Short mmCIF file of C-alpha atoms and ligand atoms in Angstrom, two decimals:
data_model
loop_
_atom_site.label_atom_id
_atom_site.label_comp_id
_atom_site.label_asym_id
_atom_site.label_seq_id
_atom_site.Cartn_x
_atom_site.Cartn_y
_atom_site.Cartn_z
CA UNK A 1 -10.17 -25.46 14.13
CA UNK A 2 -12.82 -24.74 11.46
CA UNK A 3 -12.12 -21.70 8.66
CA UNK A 4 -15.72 -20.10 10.60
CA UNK A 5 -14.27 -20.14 14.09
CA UNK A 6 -11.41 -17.89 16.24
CA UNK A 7 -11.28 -15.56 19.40
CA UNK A 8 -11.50 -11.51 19.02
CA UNK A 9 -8.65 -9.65 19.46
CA UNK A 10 -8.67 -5.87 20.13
CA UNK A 11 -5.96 -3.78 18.55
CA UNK A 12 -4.77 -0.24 18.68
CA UNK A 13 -2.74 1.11 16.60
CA UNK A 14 -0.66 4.48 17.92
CA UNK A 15 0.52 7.50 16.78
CA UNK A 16 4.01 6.17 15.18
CA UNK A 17 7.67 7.50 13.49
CA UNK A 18 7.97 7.98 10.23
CA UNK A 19 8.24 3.92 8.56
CA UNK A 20 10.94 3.14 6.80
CA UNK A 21 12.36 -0.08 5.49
CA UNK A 22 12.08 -2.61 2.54
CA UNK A 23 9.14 -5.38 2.26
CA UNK A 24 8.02 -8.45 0.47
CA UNK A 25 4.42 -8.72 1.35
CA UNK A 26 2.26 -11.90 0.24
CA UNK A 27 1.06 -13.79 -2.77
CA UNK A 28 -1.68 -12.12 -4.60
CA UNK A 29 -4.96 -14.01 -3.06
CA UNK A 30 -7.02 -13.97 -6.11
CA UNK A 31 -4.70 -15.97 -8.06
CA UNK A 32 -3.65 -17.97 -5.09
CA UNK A 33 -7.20 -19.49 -5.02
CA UNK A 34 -7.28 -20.03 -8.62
CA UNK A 35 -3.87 -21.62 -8.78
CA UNK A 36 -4.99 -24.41 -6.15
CA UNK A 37 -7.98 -25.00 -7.93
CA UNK A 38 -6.74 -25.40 -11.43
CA UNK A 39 -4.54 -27.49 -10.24
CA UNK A 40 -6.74 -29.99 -8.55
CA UNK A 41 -8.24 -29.51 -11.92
CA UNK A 42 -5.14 -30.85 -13.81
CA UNK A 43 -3.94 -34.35 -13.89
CA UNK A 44 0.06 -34.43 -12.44
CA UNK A 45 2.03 -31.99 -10.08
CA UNK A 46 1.26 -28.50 -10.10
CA UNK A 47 3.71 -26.55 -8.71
CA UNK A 48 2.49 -23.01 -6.69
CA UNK A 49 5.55 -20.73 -5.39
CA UNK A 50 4.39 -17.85 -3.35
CA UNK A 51 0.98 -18.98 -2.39
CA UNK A 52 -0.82 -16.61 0.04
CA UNK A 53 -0.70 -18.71 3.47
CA UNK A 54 -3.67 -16.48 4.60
CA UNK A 55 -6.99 -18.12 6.35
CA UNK A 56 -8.85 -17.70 2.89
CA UNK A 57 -6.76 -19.26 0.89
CA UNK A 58 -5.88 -22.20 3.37
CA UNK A 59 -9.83 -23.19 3.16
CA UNK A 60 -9.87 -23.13 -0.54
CA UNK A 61 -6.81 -25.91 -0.11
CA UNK A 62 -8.44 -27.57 2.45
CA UNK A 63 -11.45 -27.88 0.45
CA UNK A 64 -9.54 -29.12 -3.02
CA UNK A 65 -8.18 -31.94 -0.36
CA UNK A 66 -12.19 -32.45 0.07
CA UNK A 67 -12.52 -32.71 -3.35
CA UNK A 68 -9.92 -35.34 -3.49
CA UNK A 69 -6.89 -33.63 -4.72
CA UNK A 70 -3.76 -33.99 -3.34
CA UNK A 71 -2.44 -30.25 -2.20
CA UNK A 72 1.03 -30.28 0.14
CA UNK A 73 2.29 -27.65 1.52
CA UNK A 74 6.28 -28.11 0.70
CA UNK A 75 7.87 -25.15 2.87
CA UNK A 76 6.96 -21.84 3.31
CA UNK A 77 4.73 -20.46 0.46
CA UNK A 78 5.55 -23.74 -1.86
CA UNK A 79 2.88 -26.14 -2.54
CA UNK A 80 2.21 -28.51 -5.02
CA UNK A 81 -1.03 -29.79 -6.35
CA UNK A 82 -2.02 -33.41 -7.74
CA UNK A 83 -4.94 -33.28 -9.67
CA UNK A 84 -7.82 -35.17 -10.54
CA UNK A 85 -8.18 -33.93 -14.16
CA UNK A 86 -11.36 -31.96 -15.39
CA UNK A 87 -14.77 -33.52 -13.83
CA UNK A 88 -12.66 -35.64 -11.58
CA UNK A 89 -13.35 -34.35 -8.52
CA UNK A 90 -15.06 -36.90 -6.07
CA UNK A 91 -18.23 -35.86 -3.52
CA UNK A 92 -16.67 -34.29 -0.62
CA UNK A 93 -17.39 -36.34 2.70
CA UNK A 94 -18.72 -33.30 4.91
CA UNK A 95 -20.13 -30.02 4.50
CA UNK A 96 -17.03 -27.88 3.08
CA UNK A 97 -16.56 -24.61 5.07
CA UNK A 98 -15.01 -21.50 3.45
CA UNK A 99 -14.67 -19.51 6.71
CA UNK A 100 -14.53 -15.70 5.21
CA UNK A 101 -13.70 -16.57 1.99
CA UNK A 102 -15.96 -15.62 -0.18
CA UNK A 103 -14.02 -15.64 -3.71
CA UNK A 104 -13.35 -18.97 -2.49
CA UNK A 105 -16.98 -20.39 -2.21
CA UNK A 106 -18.10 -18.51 -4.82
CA UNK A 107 -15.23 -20.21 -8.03
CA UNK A 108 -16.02 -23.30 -6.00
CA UNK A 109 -19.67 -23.65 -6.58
CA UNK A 110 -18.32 -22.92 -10.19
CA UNK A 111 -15.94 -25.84 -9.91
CA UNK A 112 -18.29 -28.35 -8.29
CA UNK A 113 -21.39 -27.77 -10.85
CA UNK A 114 -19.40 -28.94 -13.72
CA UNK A 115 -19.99 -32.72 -12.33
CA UNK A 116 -22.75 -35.10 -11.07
CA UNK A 117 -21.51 -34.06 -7.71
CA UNK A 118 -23.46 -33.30 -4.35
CA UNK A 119 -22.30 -30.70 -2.25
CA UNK A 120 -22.82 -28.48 1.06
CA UNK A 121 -21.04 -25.20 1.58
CA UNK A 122 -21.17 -23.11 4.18
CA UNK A 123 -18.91 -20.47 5.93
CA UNK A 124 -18.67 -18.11 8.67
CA UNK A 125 -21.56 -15.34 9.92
CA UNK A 126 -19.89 -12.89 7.58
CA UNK A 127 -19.70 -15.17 4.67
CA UNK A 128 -23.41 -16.70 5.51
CA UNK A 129 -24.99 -13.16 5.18
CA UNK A 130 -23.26 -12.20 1.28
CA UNK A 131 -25.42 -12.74 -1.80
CA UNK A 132 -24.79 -15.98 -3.95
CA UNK A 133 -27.68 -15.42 -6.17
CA UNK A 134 -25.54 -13.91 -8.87
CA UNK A 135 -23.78 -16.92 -8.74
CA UNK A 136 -26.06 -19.63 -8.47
CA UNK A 137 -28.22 -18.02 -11.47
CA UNK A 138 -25.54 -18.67 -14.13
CA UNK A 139 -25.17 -21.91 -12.41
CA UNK A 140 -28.92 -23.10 -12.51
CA UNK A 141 -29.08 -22.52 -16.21
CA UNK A 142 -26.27 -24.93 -16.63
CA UNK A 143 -28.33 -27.27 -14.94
CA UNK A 144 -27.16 -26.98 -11.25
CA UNK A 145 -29.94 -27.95 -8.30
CA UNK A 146 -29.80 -25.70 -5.20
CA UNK A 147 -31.22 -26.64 -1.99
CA UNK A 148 -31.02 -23.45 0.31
CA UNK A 149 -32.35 -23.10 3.98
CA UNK A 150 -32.58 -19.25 3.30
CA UNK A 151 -33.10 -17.90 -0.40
CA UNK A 152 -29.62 -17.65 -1.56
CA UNK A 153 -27.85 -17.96 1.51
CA UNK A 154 -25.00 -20.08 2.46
CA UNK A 155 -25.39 -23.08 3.83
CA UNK A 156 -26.24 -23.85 0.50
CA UNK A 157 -26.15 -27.62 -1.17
CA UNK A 158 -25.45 -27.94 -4.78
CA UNK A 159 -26.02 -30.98 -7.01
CA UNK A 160 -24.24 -30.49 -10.43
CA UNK A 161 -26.04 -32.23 -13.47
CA UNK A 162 -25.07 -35.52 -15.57
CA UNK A 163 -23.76 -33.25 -18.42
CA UNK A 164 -23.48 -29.56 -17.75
CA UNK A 165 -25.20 -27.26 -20.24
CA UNK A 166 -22.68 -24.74 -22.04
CA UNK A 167 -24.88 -21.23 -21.40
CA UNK A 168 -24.05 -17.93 -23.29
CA UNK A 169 -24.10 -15.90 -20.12
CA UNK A 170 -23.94 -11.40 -19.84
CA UNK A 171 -22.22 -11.13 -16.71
CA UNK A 172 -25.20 -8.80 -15.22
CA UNK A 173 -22.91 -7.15 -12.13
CA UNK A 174 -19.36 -6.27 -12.15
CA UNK A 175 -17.75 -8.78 -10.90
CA UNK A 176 -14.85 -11.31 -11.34
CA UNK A 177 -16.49 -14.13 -8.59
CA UNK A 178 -19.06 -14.17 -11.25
CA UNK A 179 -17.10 -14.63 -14.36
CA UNK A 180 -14.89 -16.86 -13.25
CA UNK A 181 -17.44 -19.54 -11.25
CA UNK A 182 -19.52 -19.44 -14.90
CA UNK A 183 -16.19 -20.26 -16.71
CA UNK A 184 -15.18 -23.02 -14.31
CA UNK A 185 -18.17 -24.61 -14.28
CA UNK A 186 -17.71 -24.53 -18.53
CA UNK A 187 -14.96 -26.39 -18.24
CA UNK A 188 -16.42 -29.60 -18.14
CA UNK A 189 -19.28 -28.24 -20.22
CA UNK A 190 -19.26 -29.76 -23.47
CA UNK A 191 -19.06 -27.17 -26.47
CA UNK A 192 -18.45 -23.50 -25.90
CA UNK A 193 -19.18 -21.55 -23.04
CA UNK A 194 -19.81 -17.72 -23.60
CA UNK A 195 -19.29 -14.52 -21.41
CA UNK A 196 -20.18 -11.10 -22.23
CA UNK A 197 -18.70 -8.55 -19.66
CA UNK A 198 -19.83 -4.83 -20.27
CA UNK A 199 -17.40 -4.04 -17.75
CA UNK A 200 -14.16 -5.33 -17.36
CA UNK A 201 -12.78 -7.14 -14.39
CA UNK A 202 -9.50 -8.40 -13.06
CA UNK A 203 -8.46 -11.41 -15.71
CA UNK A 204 -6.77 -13.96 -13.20
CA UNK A 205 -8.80 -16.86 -14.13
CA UNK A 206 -8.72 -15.85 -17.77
CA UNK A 207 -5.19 -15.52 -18.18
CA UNK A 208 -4.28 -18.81 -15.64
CA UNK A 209 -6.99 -20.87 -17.70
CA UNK A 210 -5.02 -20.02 -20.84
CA UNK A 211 -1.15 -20.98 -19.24
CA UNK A 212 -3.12 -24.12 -18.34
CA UNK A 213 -4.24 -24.70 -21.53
CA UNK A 214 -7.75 -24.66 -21.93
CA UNK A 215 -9.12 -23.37 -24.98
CA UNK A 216 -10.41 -19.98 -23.98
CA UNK A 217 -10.51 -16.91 -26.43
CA UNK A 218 -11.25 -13.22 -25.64
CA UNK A 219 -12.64 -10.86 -28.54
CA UNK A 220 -13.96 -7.57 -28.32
CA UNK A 221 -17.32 -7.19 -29.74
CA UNK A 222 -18.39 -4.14 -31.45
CA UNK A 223 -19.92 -2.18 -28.56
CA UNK A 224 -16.36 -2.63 -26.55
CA UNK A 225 -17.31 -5.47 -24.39
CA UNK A 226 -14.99 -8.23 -23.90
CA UNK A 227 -16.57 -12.08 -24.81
CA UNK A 228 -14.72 -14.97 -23.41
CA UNK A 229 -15.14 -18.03 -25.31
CA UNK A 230 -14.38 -21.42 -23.45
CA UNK A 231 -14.32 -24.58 -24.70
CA UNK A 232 -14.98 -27.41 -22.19
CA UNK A 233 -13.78 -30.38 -21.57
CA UNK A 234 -10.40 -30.03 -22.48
CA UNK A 235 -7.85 -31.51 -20.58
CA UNK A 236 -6.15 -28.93 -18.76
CA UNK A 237 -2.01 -29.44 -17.77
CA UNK A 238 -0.01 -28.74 -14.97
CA UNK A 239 1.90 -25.95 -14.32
CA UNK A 240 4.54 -24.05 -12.23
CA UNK A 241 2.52 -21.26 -11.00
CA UNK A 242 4.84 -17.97 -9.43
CA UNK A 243 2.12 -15.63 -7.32
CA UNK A 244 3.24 -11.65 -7.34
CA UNK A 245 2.57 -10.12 -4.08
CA UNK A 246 -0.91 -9.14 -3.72
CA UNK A 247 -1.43 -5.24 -4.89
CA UNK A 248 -4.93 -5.26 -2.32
CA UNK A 249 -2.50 -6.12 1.20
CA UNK A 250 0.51 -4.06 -0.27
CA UNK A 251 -2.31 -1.21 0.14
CA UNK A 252 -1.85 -0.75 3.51
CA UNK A 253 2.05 0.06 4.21
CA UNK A 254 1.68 1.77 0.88
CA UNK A 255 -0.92 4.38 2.44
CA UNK A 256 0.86 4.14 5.88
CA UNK A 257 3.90 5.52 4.54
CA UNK A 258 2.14 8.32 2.66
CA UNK A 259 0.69 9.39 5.48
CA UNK A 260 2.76 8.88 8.56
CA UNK A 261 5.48 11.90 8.34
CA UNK A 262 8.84 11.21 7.05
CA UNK A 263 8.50 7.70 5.53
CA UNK A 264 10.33 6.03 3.09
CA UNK A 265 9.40 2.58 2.40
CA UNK A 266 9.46 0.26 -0.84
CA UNK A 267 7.43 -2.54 -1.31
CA UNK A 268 8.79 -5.51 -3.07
CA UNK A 269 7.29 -7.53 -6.17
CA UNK A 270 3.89 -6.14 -6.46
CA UNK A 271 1.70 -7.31 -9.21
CA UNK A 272 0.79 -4.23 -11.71
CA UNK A 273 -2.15 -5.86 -13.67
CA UNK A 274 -3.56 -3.09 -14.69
CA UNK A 275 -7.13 -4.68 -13.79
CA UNK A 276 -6.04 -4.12 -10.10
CA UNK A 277 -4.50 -1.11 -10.02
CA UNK A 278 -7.15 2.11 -9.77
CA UNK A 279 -5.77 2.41 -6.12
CA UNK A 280 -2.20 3.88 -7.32
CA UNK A 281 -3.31 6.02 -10.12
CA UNK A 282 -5.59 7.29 -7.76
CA UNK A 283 -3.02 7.91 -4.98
CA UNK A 284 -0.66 9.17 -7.69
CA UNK A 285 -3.59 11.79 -8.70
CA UNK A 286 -4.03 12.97 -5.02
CA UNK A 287 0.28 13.48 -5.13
CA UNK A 288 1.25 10.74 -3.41
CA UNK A 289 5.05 10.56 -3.88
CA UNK A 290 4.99 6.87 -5.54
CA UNK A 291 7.43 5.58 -8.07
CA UNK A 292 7.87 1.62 -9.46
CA UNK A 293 11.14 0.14 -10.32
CA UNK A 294 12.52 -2.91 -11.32
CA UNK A 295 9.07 -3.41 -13.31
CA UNK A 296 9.48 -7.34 -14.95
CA UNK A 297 7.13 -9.84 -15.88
CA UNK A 298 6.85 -13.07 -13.53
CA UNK A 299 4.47 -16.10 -14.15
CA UNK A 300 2.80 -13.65 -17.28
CA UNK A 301 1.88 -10.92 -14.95
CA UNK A 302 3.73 -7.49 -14.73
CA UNK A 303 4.99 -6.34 -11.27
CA UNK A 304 7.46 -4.20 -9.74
CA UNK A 305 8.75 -2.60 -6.63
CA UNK A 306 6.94 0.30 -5.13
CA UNK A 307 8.59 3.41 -3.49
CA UNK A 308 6.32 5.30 -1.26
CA UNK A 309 7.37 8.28 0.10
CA UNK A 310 5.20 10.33 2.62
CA UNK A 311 3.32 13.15 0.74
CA UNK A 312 1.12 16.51 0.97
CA UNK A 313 -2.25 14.36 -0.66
CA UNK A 314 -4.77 16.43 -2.31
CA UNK A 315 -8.80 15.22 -2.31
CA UNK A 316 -9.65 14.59 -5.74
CA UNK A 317 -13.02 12.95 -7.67
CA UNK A 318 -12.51 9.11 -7.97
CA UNK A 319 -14.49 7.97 -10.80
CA UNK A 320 -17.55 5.37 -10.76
CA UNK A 321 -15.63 3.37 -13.55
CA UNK A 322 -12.58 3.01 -11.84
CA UNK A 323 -14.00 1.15 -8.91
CA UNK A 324 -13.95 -2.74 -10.57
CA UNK A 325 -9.93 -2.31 -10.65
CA UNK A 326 -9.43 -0.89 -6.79
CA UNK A 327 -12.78 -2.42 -5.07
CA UNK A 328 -11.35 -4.02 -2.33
CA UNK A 329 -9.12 -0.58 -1.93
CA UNK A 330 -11.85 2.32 -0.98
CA UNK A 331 -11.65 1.48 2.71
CA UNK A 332 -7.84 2.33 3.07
CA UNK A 333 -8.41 5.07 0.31
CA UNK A 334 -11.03 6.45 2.80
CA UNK A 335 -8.08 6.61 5.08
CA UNK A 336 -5.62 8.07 3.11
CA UNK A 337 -8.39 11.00 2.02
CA UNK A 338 -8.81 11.60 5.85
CA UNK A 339 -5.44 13.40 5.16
CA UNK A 340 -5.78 14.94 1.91
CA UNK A 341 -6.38 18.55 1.43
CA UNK A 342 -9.94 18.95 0.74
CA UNK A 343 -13.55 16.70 0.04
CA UNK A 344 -12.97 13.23 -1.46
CA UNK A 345 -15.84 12.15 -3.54
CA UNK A 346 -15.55 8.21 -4.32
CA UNK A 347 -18.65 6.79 -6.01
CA UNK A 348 -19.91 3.75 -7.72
CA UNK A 349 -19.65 2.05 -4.71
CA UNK A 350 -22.70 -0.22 -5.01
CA UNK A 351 -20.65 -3.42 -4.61
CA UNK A 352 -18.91 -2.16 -1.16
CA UNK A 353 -22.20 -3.44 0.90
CA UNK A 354 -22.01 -6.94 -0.05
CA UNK A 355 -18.66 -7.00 0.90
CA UNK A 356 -17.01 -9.05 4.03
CA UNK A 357 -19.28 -6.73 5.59
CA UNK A 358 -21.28 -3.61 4.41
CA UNK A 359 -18.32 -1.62 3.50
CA UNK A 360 -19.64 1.89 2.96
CA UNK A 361 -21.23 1.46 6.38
CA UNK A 362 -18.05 0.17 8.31
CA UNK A 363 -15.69 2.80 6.91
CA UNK A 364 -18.33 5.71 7.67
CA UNK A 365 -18.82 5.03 11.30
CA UNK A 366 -15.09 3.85 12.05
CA UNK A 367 -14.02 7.75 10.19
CA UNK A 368 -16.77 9.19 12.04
CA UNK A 369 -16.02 7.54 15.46
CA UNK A 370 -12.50 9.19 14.94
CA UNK A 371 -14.48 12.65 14.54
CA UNK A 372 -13.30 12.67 10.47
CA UNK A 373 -15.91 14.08 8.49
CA UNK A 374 -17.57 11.74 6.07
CA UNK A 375 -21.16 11.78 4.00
CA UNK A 376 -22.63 8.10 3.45
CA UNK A 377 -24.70 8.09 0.31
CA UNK A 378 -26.35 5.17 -1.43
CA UNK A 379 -23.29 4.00 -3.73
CA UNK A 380 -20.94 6.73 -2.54
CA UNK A 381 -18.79 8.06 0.47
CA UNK A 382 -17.40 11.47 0.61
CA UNK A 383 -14.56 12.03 3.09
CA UNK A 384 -13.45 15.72 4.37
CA UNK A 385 -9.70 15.08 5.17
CA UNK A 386 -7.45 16.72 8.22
CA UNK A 387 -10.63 16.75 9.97
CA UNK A 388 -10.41 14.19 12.99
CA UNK A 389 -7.52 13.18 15.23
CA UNK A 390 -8.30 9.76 15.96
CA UNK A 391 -9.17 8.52 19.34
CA UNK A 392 -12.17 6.67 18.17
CA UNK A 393 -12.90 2.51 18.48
CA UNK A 394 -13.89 1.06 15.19
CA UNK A 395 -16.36 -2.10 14.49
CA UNK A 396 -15.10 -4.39 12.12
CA UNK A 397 -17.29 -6.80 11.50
CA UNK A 398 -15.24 -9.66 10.46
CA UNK A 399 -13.69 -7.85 7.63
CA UNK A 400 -10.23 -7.70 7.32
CA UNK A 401 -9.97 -4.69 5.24
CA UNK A 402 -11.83 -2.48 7.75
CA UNK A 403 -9.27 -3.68 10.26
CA UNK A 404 -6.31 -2.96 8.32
CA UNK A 405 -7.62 0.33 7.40
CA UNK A 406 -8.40 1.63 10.77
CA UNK A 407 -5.31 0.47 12.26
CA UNK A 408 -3.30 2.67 9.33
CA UNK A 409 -5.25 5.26 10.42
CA UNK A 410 -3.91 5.19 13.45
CA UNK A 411 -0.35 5.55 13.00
CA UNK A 412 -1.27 8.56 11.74
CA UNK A 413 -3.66 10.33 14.23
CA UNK A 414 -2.12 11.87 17.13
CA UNK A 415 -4.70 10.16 19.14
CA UNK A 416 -4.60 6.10 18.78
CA UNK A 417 -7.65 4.46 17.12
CA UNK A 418 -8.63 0.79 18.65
CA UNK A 419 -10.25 -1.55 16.19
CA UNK A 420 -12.54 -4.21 17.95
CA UNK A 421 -10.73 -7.33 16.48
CA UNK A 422 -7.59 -8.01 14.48
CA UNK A 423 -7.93 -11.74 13.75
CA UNK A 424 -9.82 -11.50 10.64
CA UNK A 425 -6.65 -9.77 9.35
CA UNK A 426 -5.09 -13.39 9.39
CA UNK A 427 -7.20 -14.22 6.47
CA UNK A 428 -5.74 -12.47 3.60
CA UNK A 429 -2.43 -10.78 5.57
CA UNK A 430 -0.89 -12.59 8.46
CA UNK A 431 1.92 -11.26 8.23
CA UNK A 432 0.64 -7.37 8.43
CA UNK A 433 0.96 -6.74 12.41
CA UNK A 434 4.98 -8.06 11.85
CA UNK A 435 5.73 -6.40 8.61
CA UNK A 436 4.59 -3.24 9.70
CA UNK A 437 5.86 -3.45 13.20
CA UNK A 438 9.34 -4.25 10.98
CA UNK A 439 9.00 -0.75 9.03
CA UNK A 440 7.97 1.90 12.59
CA UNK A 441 4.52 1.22 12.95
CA UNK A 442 3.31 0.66 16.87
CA UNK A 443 0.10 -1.44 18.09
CA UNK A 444 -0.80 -2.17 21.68
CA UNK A 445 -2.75 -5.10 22.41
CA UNK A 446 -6.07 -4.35 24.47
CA UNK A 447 -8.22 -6.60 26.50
CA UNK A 448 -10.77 -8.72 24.79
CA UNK A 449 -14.28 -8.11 26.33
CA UNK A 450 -14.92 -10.29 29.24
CA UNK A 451 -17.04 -13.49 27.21
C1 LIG B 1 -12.18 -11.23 -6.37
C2 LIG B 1 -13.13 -10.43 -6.93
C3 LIG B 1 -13.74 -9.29 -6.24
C4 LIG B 1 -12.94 -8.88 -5.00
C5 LIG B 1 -12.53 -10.06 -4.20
C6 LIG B 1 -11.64 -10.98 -5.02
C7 LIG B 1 -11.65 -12.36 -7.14
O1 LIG B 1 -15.05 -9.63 -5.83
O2 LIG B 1 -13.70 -8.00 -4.20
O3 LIG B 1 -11.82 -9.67 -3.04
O4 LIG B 1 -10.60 -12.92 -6.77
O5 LIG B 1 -12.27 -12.72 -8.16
P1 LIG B 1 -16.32 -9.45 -6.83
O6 LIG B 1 -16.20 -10.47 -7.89
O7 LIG B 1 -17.51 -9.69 -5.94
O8 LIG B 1 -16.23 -8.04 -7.31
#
């Protein structure tokens, strides 16, 4: 089956016990796509433990096959990686189809421009409707053709230049797709690629780029902004590659047990980079009962375990700033503000309505279908909690967050709340319906519409 195609599945989710239990949840899926594509990057056997087995990431391998490398899947969450070395990859046969991954696309049109390499992308009707012009700008000044039916748009064909231009490049929106397609695509740049970002973003590719040994440097000019340096074509090495749990999916039972009464649940080997973690400091901040133990440091990233315990939350004022470390998180924030004491004002939002879908859109009319007060602004959301009680049926519009989120929310309301399809949910966290059925949570399975 292609990444772009799949059935809908309605989903309720009901009013449910308090959750308690223990969980591992999956590999982090930022640095599961990077770690497949650095290693079809490096020559020999790279060596990925914990990889996300989520639809996204599962297109990004299936394209690095495309590309030539050789990517087995050894058991469950082990995979190795035989690359092809830096501007090795050969022209993929057929168009290469990301589904609904759009960090995946996006560092792959990075990856492919650094050769004399032809190449079609596409993805599914969520993916084919997102912005790539903030990608393929970087990309045309390093010399990159693009052939588009509609400006911008995927499908999208890209034909990479003889010799890649190195391009001193200020990252103009915040945003780590950006960053790291410009530094891939300097990899096989030769001389020194340059990024300026004004705002910082999560470092995955930086700091991978680095255990792989390319030469990359980060300074901090003298207004505060971080430059990356990269030197390209270097030979980059292969390397065992450990993926922390992803802090974005361990969202969900964290919020769930906040809000459904009496829970007590801990969530296993979380990764704490710092870059991703506005979502607990804000949950912290609202008095969410959250504590981390066991805090370590695997494959150069700090994580820990997180202990959730269900809480009295407060509204409070989530900065603009904050968002780049907790964007994917403000849906299933929304949620857990539906039960805080008071208005939750979240702005800086801009980047939500690019998202898998418009974001600040979807969460407003699934909180609103479930009669839970909320003001839509341009770049903001404002949520009135204890205000609704569920009942409602959400549109998700092939975004797996919204999903997620909505189905939290029901375990919470007294009425249930019925999302209109769970399978996109399989593309960053199969595992969710199972893992939170494990702690107390209860879904019912509804009838798809007749076709
Ligand atoms: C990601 C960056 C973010 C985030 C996405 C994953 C990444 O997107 O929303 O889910 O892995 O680089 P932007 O770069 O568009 O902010």
């Amino acid at each position: 089956m292609s990444p772009s195609a799949g059935s809908v599945r309605p989903l309720a989710a009901l009013a449910s016990g308090p959750l308690r239990g223990r969980i591992r949840i999956p590999g982090d899926k930022s640095i599961s796509h990077r770690a497949l594509m650095l290693g079809a990057l490096a020559i020999g056997e790279t060596v990925i433990e914990g990889l996300l087995e989520g639809g996204d990431v599962l297109a990004t391998a299936e394209a690095m096959r495309a590309f030539g490398a050789t990517v087995t899947r050894q058991a469950p969450g082990r995979w190795t990686v035989n690359g092809l070395g830096v501007g090795g990859l050969l022209e993929p046969e057929d168009v290469v189809d990301f589904g609904n991954a759009g960090t995946g696309v996006r560092l792959a049109m990075g990856l492919a421009s650094n050769q004399a390499t032809t190449v079609t992308f596409t993805g599914d009707a969520s993916l084919r409707r997102r912005p790539m012009g903030r990608i393929l700008d970087p990309l045309r000044r390093m010399g990159v053709q693009v052939l588009a039916r509609s400006k911008d748009r995927l499908p999208l064909t890209l034909k990479g230049p003889d010799v890649a231009l190195p391009i001193d490049y200020r990252v103009p929106v915040a945003s780590a797709q950006v960053k790291s397609a410009v530094l891939l695509a300097g990899l096989n740049a030769p001389g020194v690629t340059r990024l300026v970002e004004p705002v910082p973003t999560r470092d995955h590719t930086e700091r991978m780029l680095a255990a792989f040994g390319a030469a990359i440097e980060i300074e901090t000019n003298a207004d505060g902004e971080r430059v990356i340096s990269l030197e390209g074509q270097r030979d980059l090495k292969p390397q065992s590659v450990e993926v922390p749990g992803d802090p974005s999916a361990a969202a969900f039972p964290i919020v769930a047990a906040l809000i459904v009464e009496g829970s007590d649940i801990t969530v296993e080997s979380v990764l704490l980079n710092p870059l991703r973690s506005g979502l607990l400091e804000t949950l912290i901040e609202m008095g969410g009962d959250i504590t981390i133990e066991k805090r370590r440091t695997v494959g150069g990233e700090s994580v820990g375990d997180i202990r959730v315990r269900a809480s009295r939350l407060r509204a409070v004022n989530v900065p603009a700033g904050r968002a780049p470390s907790m964007i994917d998180e403000y849906p299933i924030l929304a949620v857990a503000a539906s039960f805080a004491e008071g208005r939750t004002v979240m702005e800086g939002l801009g980047e939500l309505r690019v998202k898998e879908s418009d974001r600040i859109a979807a969460v407003a009319a699934g909180l609103a279908a479930n009669g839970i007060a909320c003001e839509e602004g341009p770049e903001s959301l404002v949520v009135t909690g204890r205000t609704g009680t569920g009942g409602g049926r959400v549109t998700t519009h092939l975004d797996h967050r919204i999903a997620m989120s909505f189905l939290v929310l029901g375990l919470a309301t007294a009425d249930r709340v019925a999302i209109d399809d769970a399978a996109p949910i399989a593309t960053s966290f199969p595992e969710f319906r199972d893992l939170m059925t494990g702690l107390g949570a209860r879904f019912e399975e509804l009838e798809p519409p007749a076709s």
